[in-house]
Amino acid sequence: TSSAEYAFENDTGGIEQVLLYSHKGEQAQNVLLNQKDTAPIGTINFEANEVLKGFSMQSDATKGEVVFKTTTKDGIEVTKRFHLPDNVSPDAQYLVGLEISFKNTSAAKVTFPPYFISTGRAMPIHHSDLPLYTRFDWVREGKMTNTDVNWFAGSKVPVIGYEMSKPQDTYKISSDKITWAAVSSQYFCTIVCAEDSSGTQVWAKRFLVPDENNKQIYGIEGALGFSAFSLAPQEEVTRKLTVYAGPKDYTILQKFGDKQQEIMKYGWFKPVSVFLLNSMNWLYSKLGSYAWAIIILTLCIKTAMWPLQNKATQSMKKMSALSPKMTELRAKYKDDPTKMNEELMKLYREYNVNPFSGCFPMLIQIPIFFGFYAMLGTSIELRNSSFLWIHDLSQPDTIFHIAGFPINILPLIMAGTMIWQMTLTPKSGDATQQRFMFFMPVIFIVFCYNYASALALYWTTQNIFSIVQLYFTRNAPLPTLEKKSDVARRNALEEKKKRKQRKL
């Protein structure tokens, strides 16, 4: 197609590799999926890892198809037909149809054993791709199950070393109504989808990827399994499948049905992630830059939250004004924590102050942050998108290394703006909240340092906006502390005065 080139291996009758024209990997080379000398996509294998071989190949470029044929020792003629869609629309640039026919050419009834259709292999494309994204995924009745390469190593409780799960060589599940199985890296995937039947098994294995720096980098391979079936003499059965080998593009995958977009694995924050993705893509269509799309989207979110932020700032100023009274109570009841907390809560109610209101804007930002985190972790749109010194928004903005440690500038700027914002934020006097805020820069650096630089760009932009907002409000006078009863009494008197004026 105009977006991909497929190379076939004749002996096993499968797709040996897929070259993607529009996507670049390391050293600006075109991305290759399921590289040579690996399990070809669409091969048939059996329980004992035996691969059905001996196919002969015929291709017809005018029809856009490749046909493989072989005959088993039991006389079953197996024919595979890989073909491009009749209308290779933009949404079908990475799709290939696969028809597998089984014909009994013998004079007796023959049973074809349980078999698997290979999904091929997936491995990290970029050296900084995170291993948790190298996964095997499968869907049953619209619900996706996934296993990343770390699962095979087992797990232990840190420090004490208690073994929670043992290392495994193979991941294998038997079920029913399995509609598709896939292998994926951080931004690309290969999906084998059953069109006219459903699978009954899946399996996956991990393998070690050769690395120049002797790092332990793993890839993953898998297959979708089907039940055994019997064929009368001259009877023929055909299974129809589709193969998608291309980028993790939510918009494209959503159009195929069968919940193939679930391979994005947005998790709990899926509604937020989908909204942010659609908004970012719409802004990109207007601005022509994903970096500016993220910046403008962030400004829109922060502008919508301005009233809430102002209310929170006012509440924190009330807390600051109330601080002397809180200090007196803590000193008075220092030997009775229960009584001290009771008196503090009574003080908050008396002056109508919410000690946690300053946290509300941050709590609202958390779902947005994790929505961005989930979305940016797999969105193909950001790959190779540059901005200022950032070469690729989907990767960390590493400018050099010190003793092998990457120096990423944007997360450090992000942490600096967070500290700056903290110095401008009114101190609430609540020790728990202050300790929580103190650790926030550290927590966000952990999340963002080796992640897509677009995430740090978003959080840095929202920090700068908040700083500007605080400068607008910091010089406002401290609110007058009034007891709730005094406020109610004053309001009653004002209302009484207004009624008298209306009568006059």
Short mmCIF file of C-alpha atoms in Angstrom, two decimals:
data_model
loop_
_atom_site.label_atom_id
_atom_site.label_comp_id
_atom_site.label_asym_id
_atom_site.label_seq_id
_atom_site.Cartn_x
_atom_site.Cartn_y
_atom_site.Cartn_z
CA THR A 1 0.00 0.00 0.00
CA SER A 2 1.09 3.65 0.02
CA SER A 3 1.92 3.28 3.73
CA ALA A 4 3.37 -0.22 4.10
CA GLU A 5 5.30 -2.93 2.28
CA TYR A 6 4.87 -6.62 3.11
CA ALA A 7 7.57 -9.24 2.61
CA PHE A 8 6.53 -12.93 2.70
CA GLU A 9 8.34 -16.14 3.64
CA ASN A 10 7.31 -19.02 1.39
CA ASP A 11 8.15 -22.12 3.49
CA THR A 12 5.88 -21.22 6.43
CA GLY A 13 3.53 -19.07 4.36
CA GLY A 14 3.48 -15.90 6.43
CA ILE A 15 4.39 -12.22 6.54
CA GLU A 16 8.09 -12.10 7.38
CA GLN A 17 8.29 -8.34 7.90
CA VAL A 18 6.30 -5.14 7.43
CA LEU A 19 8.06 -1.95 6.39
CA LEU A 20 6.21 1.25 7.40
CA TYR A 21 6.94 4.13 5.04
CA SER A 22 5.62 6.94 7.25
CA HIS A 23 7.34 6.08 10.55
CA LYS A 24 10.99 6.29 11.56
CA GLY A 25 12.86 4.36 14.24
CA GLU A 26 16.49 4.55 15.38
CA GLN A 27 18.94 6.36 13.05
CA ALA A 28 15.91 7.68 11.12
CA GLN A 29 15.37 4.26 9.51
CA ASN A 30 11.88 3.16 8.50
CA VAL A 31 10.14 1.13 11.20
CA LEU A 32 10.14 -2.62 10.61
CA LEU A 33 7.55 -4.81 12.30
CA ASN A 34 8.25 -8.54 12.78
CA GLN A 35 11.76 -8.38 11.38
CA LYS A 36 13.38 -11.21 9.41
CA ASP A 37 14.35 -14.53 10.97
CA THR A 38 11.40 -14.41 13.39
CA ALA A 39 8.00 -16.11 13.46
CA PRO A 40 6.13 -14.89 10.34
CA ILE A 41 2.68 -13.39 10.89
CA GLY A 42 -0.07 -15.81 9.90
CA THR A 43 1.92 -19.03 10.22
CA ILE A 44 0.11 -22.12 11.52
CA ASN A 45 1.62 -23.92 14.50
CA PHE A 46 0.49 -26.66 16.83
CA GLU A 47 0.67 -27.60 20.50
CA ALA A 48 4.24 -28.89 20.40
CA ASN A 49 5.45 -25.65 18.75
CA GLU A 50 5.53 -27.51 15.45
CA VAL A 51 5.09 -25.13 12.51
CA LEU A 52 3.23 -26.18 9.39
CA LYS A 53 5.75 -25.77 6.56
CA GLY A 54 6.30 -26.80 2.98
CA PHE A 55 4.12 -24.12 1.35
CA SER A 56 4.54 -23.10 -2.26
CA MET A 57 3.90 -19.47 -3.12
CA GLN A 58 2.16 -17.69 -5.97
CA SER A 59 1.74 -13.94 -6.10
CA ASP A 60 -0.36 -11.67 -8.28
CA ALA A 61 0.53 -8.01 -7.96
CA THR A 62 -2.41 -6.93 -10.11
CA LYS A 63 -4.87 -8.54 -7.70
CA GLY A 64 -2.86 -7.52 -4.64
CA GLU A 65 -2.68 -11.06 -3.31
CA VAL A 66 -0.25 -13.81 -2.36
CA VAL A 67 -1.39 -17.45 -2.21
CA PHE A 68 0.35 -20.31 -0.37
CA LYS A 69 -0.48 -24.03 -0.65
CA THR A 70 0.66 -27.20 1.06
CA THR A 71 -0.80 -30.63 1.81
CA THR A 72 -0.49 -32.38 5.16
CA LYS A 73 0.43 -36.05 5.52
CA ASP A 74 -3.29 -36.74 6.22
CA GLY A 75 -4.29 -35.34 2.84
CA ILE A 76 -5.62 -31.94 3.97
CA GLU A 77 -4.78 -29.25 1.45
CA VAL A 78 -4.14 -25.96 3.29
CA THR A 79 -4.42 -22.77 1.24
CA LYS A 80 -3.60 -19.32 2.59
CA ARG A 81 -4.60 -16.22 0.70
CA PHE A 82 -3.22 -12.88 1.84
CA HIS A 83 -4.86 -9.98 0.08
CA LEU A 84 -5.16 -6.21 0.26
CA PRO A 85 -8.62 -4.71 0.82
CA ASP A 86 -10.62 -4.09 -2.34
CA ASN A 87 -10.57 -0.38 -1.56
CA VAL A 88 -7.35 0.61 0.21
CA SER A 89 -8.78 3.67 1.98
CA PRO A 90 -6.64 5.78 4.34
CA ASP A 91 -8.07 3.82 7.28
CA ALA A 92 -7.11 0.47 5.69
CA GLN A 93 -3.50 1.26 4.76
CA TYR A 94 -2.18 -1.21 7.34
CA LEU A 95 -4.78 -3.96 6.84
CA VAL A 96 -4.28 -7.31 5.11
CA GLY A 97 -6.97 -9.93 4.71
CA LEU A 98 -6.12 -13.58 5.40
CA GLU A 99 -8.26 -16.52 4.22
CA ILE A 100 -7.20 -20.01 5.27
CA SER A 101 -8.92 -22.93 3.54
CA PHE A 102 -8.71 -26.56 4.65
CA LYS A 103 -9.79 -29.18 2.07
CA ASN A 104 -9.83 -32.92 2.67
CA THR A 105 -8.39 -34.45 -0.51
CA SER A 106 -8.35 -37.99 0.91
CA ALA A 107 -11.05 -40.66 0.73
CA ALA A 108 -11.56 -40.81 4.51
CA LYS A 109 -12.73 -38.51 7.24
CA VAL A 110 -9.81 -36.54 8.69
CA THR A 111 -9.46 -34.43 11.84
CA PHE A 112 -7.31 -31.34 11.77
CA PRO A 113 -5.80 -30.84 15.27
CA PRO A 114 -6.05 -27.67 17.41
CA TYR A 115 -3.91 -24.99 15.77
CA PHE A 116 -2.66 -21.46 16.29
CA ILE A 117 -2.26 -18.49 13.95
CA SER A 118 0.88 -16.52 14.77
CA THR A 119 0.68 -12.81 15.59
CA GLY A 120 4.38 -12.50 14.84
CA ARG A 121 6.75 -10.67 17.18
CA ALA A 122 6.97 -7.21 18.72
CA MET A 123 9.98 -5.53 20.29
CA PRO A 124 10.92 -2.02 21.39
CA ILE A 125 11.46 0.30 18.43
CA HIS A 126 13.42 2.97 20.32
CA HIS A 127 16.04 2.37 23.01
CA SER A 128 14.00 4.43 25.52
CA ASP A 129 10.70 2.59 24.92
CA LEU A 130 9.35 1.32 28.23
CA PRO A 131 9.22 -2.50 28.65
CA LEU A 132 5.71 -2.45 30.14
CA TYR A 133 4.44 -1.48 26.67
CA THR A 134 5.93 -4.62 25.05
CA ARG A 135 2.84 -6.76 25.55
CA PHE A 136 0.64 -9.57 24.38
CA ASP A 137 -3.04 -8.56 24.27
CA TRP A 138 -6.21 -10.50 23.56
CA VAL A 139 -9.93 -9.75 23.70
CA ARG A 140 -12.85 -11.89 24.77
CA GLU A 141 -16.37 -10.43 24.48
CA GLY A 142 -15.01 -6.88 24.33
CA LYS A 143 -12.77 -7.20 27.40
CA MET A 144 -9.02 -7.00 26.88
CA THR A 145 -6.44 -8.98 28.84
CA ASN A 146 -2.76 -8.09 28.54
CA THR A 147 0.58 -9.47 29.64
CA ASP A 148 3.84 -7.51 29.34
CA VAL A 149 7.32 -8.98 29.12
CA ASN A 150 7.96 -8.43 32.85
CA TRP A 151 5.29 -11.03 33.72
CA PHE A 152 7.53 -13.88 32.55
CA ALA A 153 10.19 -13.00 35.13
CA GLY A 154 7.82 -13.55 38.05
CA SER A 155 7.62 -11.12 40.97
CA LYS A 156 8.99 -10.75 44.47
CA VAL A 157 8.15 -8.50 47.40
CA PRO A 158 10.87 -5.81 47.59
CA VAL A 159 13.46 -6.03 50.39
CA ILE A 160 12.19 -9.29 51.94
CA GLY A 161 12.33 -11.13 48.61
CA TYR A 162 9.11 -13.14 49.07
CA GLU A 163 8.22 -14.78 45.75
CA MET A 164 4.70 -13.75 44.74
CA SER A 165 4.78 -15.51 41.36
CA LYS A 166 7.28 -17.86 39.76
CA PRO A 167 9.06 -17.17 36.47
CA GLN A 168 7.23 -18.59 33.46
CA ASP A 169 8.40 -19.66 30.01
CA THR A 170 4.97 -19.49 28.38
CA TYR A 171 1.76 -17.58 28.88
CA LYS A 172 -1.20 -19.75 27.86
CA ILE A 173 -4.94 -19.33 28.35
CA SER A 174 -7.84 -21.48 27.13
CA SER A 175 -11.20 -19.76 26.79
CA ASP A 176 -13.91 -19.15 24.23
CA LYS A 177 -15.18 -16.27 22.12
CA ILE A 178 -11.70 -14.79 21.70
CA THR A 179 -11.99 -12.35 18.81
CA TRP A 180 -8.41 -11.13 18.42
CA ALA A 181 -4.87 -11.38 19.75
CA ALA A 182 -1.99 -8.96 19.33
CA VAL A 183 1.62 -8.18 20.09
CA SER A 184 2.58 -4.57 20.64
CA SER A 185 5.43 -2.23 21.45
CA GLN A 186 4.96 1.28 22.80
CA TYR A 187 3.66 2.84 19.59
CA PHE A 188 3.11 -0.05 17.15
CA CYS A 189 1.17 -3.30 17.11
CA THR A 190 0.24 -6.37 15.09
CA ILE A 191 -3.34 -7.58 15.56
CA VAL A 192 -4.73 -10.87 14.22
CA CYS A 193 -8.52 -10.75 14.27
CA ALA A 194 -10.90 -13.66 13.60
CA GLU A 195 -13.69 -12.47 11.32
CA ASP A 196 -16.09 -15.43 10.96
CA SER A 197 -15.23 -17.54 14.01
CA SER A 198 -13.74 -17.13 17.45
CA GLY A 199 -10.57 -18.40 19.02
CA THR A 200 -10.36 -20.81 21.92
CA GLN A 201 -6.77 -20.33 23.10
CA VAL A 202 -3.90 -17.86 23.19
CA TRP A 203 -0.24 -18.24 24.01
CA ALA A 204 2.74 -15.91 24.26
CA LYS A 205 6.47 -16.08 24.94
CA ARG A 206 9.13 -13.49 25.45
CA PHE A 207 12.56 -13.51 23.81
CA LEU A 208 15.82 -11.64 24.33
CA VAL A 209 16.58 -8.92 21.80
CA PRO A 210 20.25 -8.55 20.83
CA ASP A 211 21.58 -5.23 22.16
CA GLU A 212 24.90 -3.49 21.53
CA ASN A 213 25.10 -2.29 25.15
CA ASN A 214 24.37 -5.77 26.58
CA LYS A 215 21.12 -4.59 28.13
CA GLN A 216 18.37 -7.11 28.80
CA ILE A 217 15.75 -5.98 26.31
CA TYR A 218 12.88 -8.36 25.63
CA GLY A 219 10.43 -8.76 22.80
CA ILE A 220 7.27 -10.85 22.73
CA GLU A 221 5.58 -13.26 20.32
CA GLY A 222 2.17 -14.89 20.47
CA ALA A 223 -0.64 -16.66 18.66
CA LEU A 224 -4.42 -17.01 18.51
CA GLY A 225 -5.64 -20.62 18.78
CA PHE A 226 -8.61 -22.45 17.28
CA SER A 227 -10.29 -25.78 18.03
CA ALA A 228 -9.81 -29.02 16.14
CA PHE A 229 -12.35 -29.89 13.44
CA SER A 230 -13.20 -32.83 11.19
CA LEU A 231 -13.54 -32.88 7.41
CA ALA A 232 -15.43 -35.42 5.34
CA PRO A 233 -13.86 -36.45 2.01
CA GLN A 234 -13.65 -33.44 -0.34
CA GLU A 235 -15.15 -31.18 2.35
CA GLU A 236 -13.64 -27.71 2.61
CA VAL A 237 -13.69 -25.18 5.47
CA THR A 238 -12.47 -21.59 5.25
CA ARG A 239 -11.47 -19.28 8.10
CA LYS A 240 -11.35 -15.54 7.52
CA LEU A 241 -9.03 -13.25 9.46
CA THR A 242 -7.57 -9.78 9.18
CA VAL A 243 -4.08 -8.63 10.08
CA TYR A 244 -3.39 -5.08 11.20
CA ALA A 245 0.32 -4.24 11.36
CA GLY A 246 0.92 -0.56 11.97
CA PRO A 247 0.82 2.32 14.42
CA LYS A 248 -1.35 2.50 17.52
CA ASP A 249 -3.74 5.05 16.11
CA TYR A 250 -6.91 5.26 18.23
CA THR A 251 -8.98 6.89 15.48
CA ILE A 252 -8.13 4.20 12.92
CA LEU A 253 -8.43 1.22 15.28
CA GLN A 254 -11.79 2.41 16.59
CA LYS A 255 -13.27 2.12 13.09
CA PHE A 256 -12.45 -1.60 12.79
CA GLY A 257 -14.80 -2.68 15.56
CA ASP A 258 -14.10 -5.60 17.88
CA LYS A 259 -12.69 -3.14 20.44
CA GLN A 260 -9.31 -3.06 18.72
CA GLN A 261 -8.78 0.46 20.09
CA GLU A 262 -8.49 -1.11 23.56
CA ILE A 263 -4.90 -1.96 22.68
CA MET A 264 -4.14 1.66 23.65
CA LYS A 265 -4.77 0.59 27.27
CA TYR A 266 -6.01 3.94 28.59
CA GLY A 267 -7.36 2.23 31.71
CA TRP A 268 -9.47 4.07 34.28
CA PHE A 269 -8.81 7.43 32.65
CA LYS A 270 -10.00 6.40 29.19
CA PRO A 271 -12.76 9.09 28.90
CA VAL A 272 -10.24 11.77 29.87
CA SER A 273 -7.56 10.35 27.56
CA VAL A 274 -9.91 10.12 24.56
CA PHE A 275 -11.15 13.69 25.14
CA LEU A 276 -7.58 15.00 25.38
CA LEU A 277 -6.50 13.04 22.28
CA ASN A 278 -9.40 14.32 20.17
CA SER A 279 -8.85 17.88 21.43
CA MET A 280 -5.11 17.70 20.74
CA ASN A 281 -5.65 16.37 17.22
CA TRP A 282 -8.24 19.07 16.47
CA LEU A 283 -5.87 21.80 17.67
CA TYR A 284 -3.07 20.25 15.63
CA SER A 285 -5.25 20.47 12.52
CA LYS A 286 -5.50 24.23 13.14
CA LEU A 287 -1.96 24.96 14.40
CA GLY A 288 0.20 22.42 12.58
CA SER A 289 2.24 21.70 15.74
CA TYR A 290 1.56 19.11 18.43
CA ALA A 291 3.64 21.05 20.96
CA TRP A 292 1.54 24.17 20.49
CA ALA A 293 -1.61 22.03 20.48
CA ILE A 294 -0.64 20.71 23.94
CA ILE A 295 0.19 24.22 25.18
CA ILE A 296 -3.09 25.73 23.94
CA LEU A 297 -5.09 22.77 25.27
CA THR A 298 -3.43 23.24 28.67
CA LEU A 299 -4.25 26.95 28.68
CA CYS A 300 -7.89 26.18 27.85
CA ILE A 301 -8.10 23.70 30.74
CA LYS A 302 -6.48 26.12 33.18
CA THR A 303 -8.71 29.00 32.05
CA ALA A 304 -11.80 26.87 32.67
CA MET A 305 -10.47 26.12 36.15
CA TRP A 306 -9.63 29.77 36.97
CA PRO A 307 -12.70 30.42 39.17
CA LEU A 308 -12.04 27.26 41.20
CA GLN A 309 -8.37 28.17 41.57
CA ASN A 310 -9.27 31.68 42.78
CA LYS A 311 -11.69 30.26 45.31
CA ALA A 312 -9.02 27.87 46.55
CA THR A 313 -6.49 30.70 46.85
CA GLN A 314 -8.93 32.76 48.91
CA SER A 315 -9.54 29.79 51.18
CA MET A 316 -5.81 29.29 51.66
CA LYS A 317 -5.46 32.96 52.58
CA LYS A 318 -8.16 32.48 55.18
CA MET A 319 -6.15 29.59 56.53
CA SER A 320 -3.10 31.85 56.70
CA ALA A 321 -5.07 34.47 58.64
CA LEU A 322 -6.34 31.76 60.96
CA SER A 323 -2.84 30.41 61.56
CA PRO A 324 -2.16 32.29 64.87
CA LYS A 325 -5.32 30.88 66.42
CA MET A 326 -4.39 27.38 65.22
CA THR A 327 -0.93 27.75 66.75
CA GLU A 328 -2.49 28.70 70.10
CA LEU A 329 -4.71 25.61 70.04
CA ARG A 330 -1.81 23.31 69.18
CA ALA A 331 0.20 24.72 72.08
CA LYS A 332 -2.74 24.53 74.46
CA TYR A 333 -3.64 20.90 73.67
CA LYS A 334 -0.21 19.55 72.71
CA ASP A 335 -0.58 16.71 75.21
CA ASP A 336 -4.06 15.76 74.03
CA PRO A 337 -4.07 15.19 70.24
CA THR A 338 -7.71 14.08 70.19
CA LYS A 339 -8.88 17.23 71.94
CA MET A 340 -6.62 19.35 69.76
CA ASN A 341 -8.14 17.93 66.56
CA GLU A 342 -11.66 18.45 67.94
CA GLU A 343 -10.90 22.09 68.74
CA LEU A 344 -9.27 22.64 65.34
CA MET A 345 -12.33 21.27 63.54
CA LYS A 346 -14.53 23.45 65.74
CA LEU A 347 -12.37 26.45 64.80
CA TYR A 348 -12.70 25.65 61.08
CA ARG A 349 -16.49 25.39 61.39
CA GLU A 350 -16.70 28.56 63.46
CA TYR A 351 -14.88 30.62 60.82
CA ASN A 352 -16.31 28.67 57.84
CA VAL A 353 -12.89 27.53 56.59
CA ASN A 354 -12.22 24.28 54.70
CA PRO A 355 -8.64 23.16 55.47
CA PHE A 356 -8.46 21.03 52.33
CA SER A 357 -9.93 23.47 49.81
CA GLY A 358 -6.46 24.43 48.61
CA CYS A 359 -5.99 20.82 47.44
CA PHE A 360 -9.13 20.76 45.27
CA PRO A 361 -7.52 22.23 42.11
CA MET A 362 -4.64 19.77 42.44
CA LEU A 363 -7.04 16.84 42.92
CA ILE A 364 -8.91 17.85 39.77
CA GLN A 365 -5.61 18.09 37.89
CA ILE A 366 -4.63 14.53 38.84
CA PRO A 367 -7.15 12.77 36.50
CA ILE A 368 -6.10 15.16 33.73
CA PHE A 369 -2.42 14.41 34.39
CA PHE A 370 -2.95 10.65 34.32
CA GLY A 371 -5.25 11.02 31.30
CA PHE A 372 -2.35 12.74 29.52
CA TYR A 373 0.02 10.09 30.91
CA ALA A 374 -2.01 7.23 29.43
CA MET A 375 -2.70 9.02 26.16
CA LEU A 376 0.82 10.31 25.47
CA GLY A 377 2.35 6.93 26.33
CA THR A 378 0.91 5.27 23.21
CA SER A 379 -0.21 8.07 20.85
CA ILE A 380 1.61 7.67 17.55
CA GLU A 381 0.83 11.28 16.63
CA LEU A 382 3.69 12.65 18.75
CA ARG A 383 6.45 10.46 17.31
CA ASN A 384 9.14 12.56 15.60
CA SER A 385 7.30 15.81 16.45
CA SER A 386 9.91 18.37 17.46
CA PHE A 387 9.75 21.55 19.54
CA LEU A 388 12.64 23.89 20.41
CA TRP A 389 15.48 21.56 21.59
CA ILE A 390 13.12 18.55 21.82
CA HIS A 391 13.65 16.24 18.85
CA ASP A 392 10.76 13.88 19.60
CA LEU A 393 7.82 14.69 21.88
CA SER A 394 7.14 10.97 22.34
CA GLN A 395 10.58 10.47 23.92
CA PRO A 396 12.51 12.06 26.82
CA ASP A 397 14.27 15.31 25.83
CA THR A 398 17.75 13.98 26.62
CA ILE A 399 20.48 16.43 25.58
CA PHE A 400 23.50 14.50 26.91
CA HIS A 401 24.55 11.84 29.43
CA ILE A 402 26.71 12.05 32.54
CA ALA A 403 28.27 8.71 33.49
CA GLY A 404 25.50 7.01 31.51
CA PHE A 405 22.70 8.97 33.24
CA PRO A 406 20.45 10.94 30.86
CA ILE A 407 20.12 14.67 31.45
CA ASN A 408 16.54 15.64 30.54
CA ILE A 409 15.96 19.39 30.71
CA LEU A 410 12.18 19.74 30.56
CA PRO A 411 11.38 17.64 33.69
CA LEU A 412 13.93 19.74 35.61
CA ILE A 413 12.26 22.94 34.40
CA MET A 414 8.92 21.41 35.39
CA ALA A 415 10.18 20.71 38.92
CA GLY A 416 11.60 24.25 39.14
CA THR A 417 8.26 25.81 38.19
CA MET A 418 6.51 23.62 40.78
CA ILE A 419 8.85 24.88 43.52
CA TRP A 420 8.38 28.47 42.31
CA GLN A 421 4.61 27.99 42.44
CA MET A 422 4.88 26.60 46.00
CA THR A 423 6.78 29.69 47.17
CA LEU A 424 3.98 31.92 45.86
CA THR A 425 1.12 29.82 47.21
CA PRO A 426 -0.31 31.05 50.55
CA LYS A 427 0.73 28.77 53.38
CA SER A 428 -2.34 27.14 54.82
CA GLY A 429 -0.81 26.31 58.17
CA ASP A 430 -1.94 22.69 57.80
CA ALA A 431 1.16 20.54 58.27
CA THR A 432 -0.19 17.52 56.39
CA GLN A 433 -1.03 19.55 53.31
CA GLN A 434 2.33 21.32 53.38
CA ARG A 435 4.22 18.00 53.57
CA PHE A 436 2.15 16.67 50.67
CA MET A 437 2.99 19.71 48.55
CA PHE A 438 6.68 19.44 49.44
CA PHE A 439 6.91 15.96 47.89
CA MET A 440 4.94 16.83 44.74
CA PRO A 441 7.97 17.97 42.64
CA VAL A 442 9.79 14.73 43.49
CA ILE A 443 6.74 12.60 42.63
CA PHE A 444 6.22 14.34 39.29
CA ILE A 445 9.89 14.05 38.33
CA VAL A 446 9.65 10.29 38.94
CA PHE A 447 6.63 10.10 36.61
CA CYS A 448 7.98 12.38 33.91
CA TYR A 449 11.77 12.08 33.83
CA ASN A 450 12.12 9.15 31.41
CA TYR A 451 8.67 9.52 29.87
CA ALA A 452 7.40 11.30 26.77
CA SER A 453 8.61 14.91 26.98
CA ALA A 454 5.11 16.02 25.92
CA LEU A 455 3.88 15.15 29.43
CA ALA A 456 6.47 17.41 31.08
CA LEU A 457 5.57 20.10 28.53
CA TYR A 458 1.93 19.93 29.60
CA TRP A 459 2.69 20.10 33.34
CA THR A 460 5.27 22.88 32.92
CA THR A 461 2.75 24.95 30.94
CA GLN A 462 0.07 24.55 33.59
CA ASN A 463 2.60 25.47 36.31
CA ILE A 464 3.55 28.68 34.52
CA PHE A 465 -0.13 29.57 34.06
CA SER A 466 -0.73 28.99 37.79
CA ILE A 467 2.26 31.19 38.64
CA VAL A 468 0.86 34.04 36.53
CA GLN A 469 -2.50 33.57 38.21
CA LEU A 470 -0.91 33.71 41.68
CA TYR A 471 0.89 36.95 40.79
CA PHE A 472 -2.48 38.44 39.92
CA THR A 473 -3.94 37.46 43.29
CA ARG A 474 -0.99 37.50 45.71
CA ASN A 475 -1.17 41.25 46.46
CA ALA A 476 -4.86 41.18 47.31
CA PRO A 477 -5.47 41.96 51.01
CA LEU A 478 -5.97 39.09 53.41
CA PRO A 479 -9.64 38.29 53.92
CA THR A 480 -11.20 39.45 57.17
CA LEU A 481 -11.76 36.61 59.58
CA GLU A 482 -15.33 36.49 60.73
CA LYS A 483 -17.16 33.88 62.68
CA LYS A 484 -20.01 32.19 60.88
CA SER A 485 -22.45 33.46 63.53
CA ASP A 486 -21.23 37.05 63.07
CA VAL A 487 -21.63 36.79 59.31
CA ALA A 488 -25.17 35.43 59.72
CA ARG A 489 -26.04 38.23 62.20
CA ARG A 490 -24.67 40.91 59.86
CA ASN A 491 -26.53 39.48 56.87
CA ALA A 492 -29.76 39.41 58.89
CA LEU A 493 -29.34 43.06 59.88
CA GLU A 494 -28.65 44.06 56.28
CA GLU A 495 -31.71 42.19 55.09
CA LYS A 496 -33.82 43.89 57.78
CA LYS A 497 -32.48 47.28 56.70
CA LYS A 498 -33.35 46.54 53.07
CA ARG A 499 -36.92 45.59 53.99
CA LYS A 500 -37.35 48.90 55.83
CA GLN A 501 -36.05 50.80 52.82
CA ARG A 502 -38.52 48.98 50.54
CA LYS A 503 -41.39 49.91 52.85
CA LEU A 504 -40.36 53.58 52.77
#
